[in-house]
């Protein structure tokens, strides 16, 4: 048994939730915030049998694609202004950050 933790951009979260349910992957959704863009993310927790981990990872990969987004910089508040970029920049967003952890014991009540 494995615990798969997938952190995805909010833009992809509903589509991923629908596909997880359709493919019989039980999951728990948590609202989270990313550190780099300070934008909304969703973290999915999925307990999954070892033989279905690759199937789940493929589903996440196919659902959460990367895309370019223009972001406005955040004005530094009391921080070092030397690295401040005063104009919007293009960054790659999306995709997923996924952790696969071994589970010692799993119970469902």
PDB file of C-alpha atoms in Angstrom, residues 2 9 106-107:
ATOM      1  CA  UNK A   2       1.225   3.503  -0.831  1.00  0.00           C
ATOM      2  CA  UNK A   9      -2.734  23.918  -9.375  1.00  0.00           C
ATOM      3  CA  UNK A 106      -4.113   0.931   6.346  1.00  0.00           C
ATOM      4  CA  UNK A 107      -7.579   0.668   7.907  1.00  0.00           C
TER       5      UNK A 107
END
